Amino acid sequence: MMAGMSASITDFKANPNAVIEQSGGEAVAVLKSNEPCFYAVPPKLFEAMTEAMEDLALLMQANARLNDGKEPVEVNLDDL
């Protein structure tokens, strides 16, 4: 399970806001028959996850450009 907190689907359906508030900003594994059914993620955590994925995509793009065999060009940021 990829969450520090879990809740039954019955408890989650009864009051999803309370479950999210009790999680302290972390993801909640919602269980059906004691198996994770889905994860509920608070908005701030979702935004952080999205930003991390965007940063990773940019890093991969930068690494691909650095390793494309072309000669790097030195640039002064003040000249831009």
CSV table of C-alpha atoms in Angstrom, one decimal:
chain,number,residue,atom,x,y,z
A,1,MET,CA,0.0,0.0,0.0
A,2,MET,CA,1.4,3.4,-1.0
A,3,ALA,CA,-0.3,5.5,1.8
A,4,GLY,CA,0.3,6.0,5.5
A,5,MET,CA,-3.5,6.0,6.2
A,6,SER,CA,-6.3,3.9,5.0
A,7,ALA,CA,-10.1,4.0,5.2
A,8,SER,CA,-12.9,1.7,4.3
A,9,ILE,CA,-14.9,2.6,1.3
A,10,THR,CA,-18.0,2.8,3.6
A,11,ASP,CA,-16.3,5.4,5.8
A,12,PHE,CA,-15.0,7.3,2.8
A,13,LYS,CA,-18.5,7.4,1.2
A,14,ALA,CA,-20.0,8.5,4.5
A,15,ASN,CA,-17.7,11.6,4.9
A,16,PRO,CA,-14.9,12.0,2.4
A,17,ASN,CA,-13.9,15.4,3.7
A,18,ALA,CA,-13.4,14.1,7.2
A,19,VAL,CA,-11.2,11.3,5.9
A,20,ILE,CA,-9.0,13.7,3.9
A,21,GLU,CA,-8.8,16.1,6.9
A,22,GLN,CA,-7.7,13.2,9.2
A,23,SER,CA,-4.9,12.3,6.7
A,24,GLY,CA,-2.9,15.4,7.6
A,25,GLY,CA,-2.3,16.2,3.9
A,26,GLU,CA,-1.1,12.7,2.9
A,27,ALA,CA,-2.7,10.3,0.5
A,28,VAL,CA,-5.4,7.9,1.8
A,29,ALA,CA,-5.8,4.4,0.5
A,30,VAL,CA,-9.5,3.6,0.3
A,31,LEU,CA,-10.1,-0.1,0.9
A,32,LYS,CA,-12.8,-2.4,-0.5
A,33,SER,CA,-12.7,-5.9,1.1
A,34,ASN,CA,-9.3,-5.0,2.8
A,35,GLU,CA,-7.7,-4.3,-0.6
A,36,PRO,CA,-6.8,-0.8,-2.0
A,37,CYS,CA,-9.5,0.3,-4.3
A,38,PHE,CA,-8.2,3.8,-5.0
A,39,TYR,CA,-6.1,6.5,-3.5
A,40,ALA,CA,-7.6,9.9,-2.4
A,41,VAL,CA,-5.1,12.7,-2.6
A,42,PRO,CA,-5.6,16.2,-1.1
A,43,PRO,CA,-5.2,19.1,-3.6
A,44,LYS,CA,-1.9,20.4,-2.3
A,45,LEU,CA,-0.3,16.9,-2.5
A,46,PHE,CA,-1.7,16.5,-6.0
A,47,GLU,CA,-0.2,19.8,-7.1
A,48,ALA,CA,3.1,18.9,-5.6
A,49,MET,CA,3.0,15.5,-7.4
A,50,THR,CA,2.1,17.2,-10.7
A,51,GLU,CA,5.0,19.7,-10.3
A,52,ALA,CA,7.4,16.9,-9.6
A,53,MET,CA,6.3,15.1,-12.8
A,54,GLU,CA,6.7,18.3,-14.8
A,55,ASP,CA,10.2,18.8,-13.3
A,56,LEU,CA,11.2,15.3,-14.2
A,57,ALA,CA,10.0,15.7,-17.8
A,58,LEU,CA,12.1,18.9,-18.1
A,59,LEU,CA,15.1,17.1,-16.6
A,60,MET,CA,14.8,14.3,-19.1
A,61,GLN,CA,14.5,16.8,-21.9
A,62,ALA,CA,17.6,18.7,-20.7
A,63,ASN,CA,19.6,15.5,-20.3
A,64,ALA,CA,18.6,14.4,-23.9
A,65,ARG,CA,19.7,17.7,-25.2
A,66,LEU,CA,23.0,17.5,-23.3
A,67,ASN,CA,23.7,14.1,-24.7
A,68,ASP,CA,22.6,14.7,-28.3
A,69,GLY,CA,26.3,15.0,-29.5
A,70,LYS,CA,26.1,18.7,-30.3
A,71,GLU,CA,28.6,21.2,-28.9
A,72,PRO,CA,27.2,23.1,-26.0
A,73,VAL,CA,26.9,26.9,-26.5
A,74,GLU,CA,27.8,29.1,-23.5
A,75,VAL,CA,25.2,31.8,-22.9
A,76,ASN,CA,25.1,34.8,-20.5
A,77,LEU,CA,21.7,35.1,-18.9
A,78,ASP,CA,22.0,38.9,-18.9
A,79,ASP,CA,22.3,38.9,-22.7
A,80,LEU,CA,18.9,37.2,-23.0
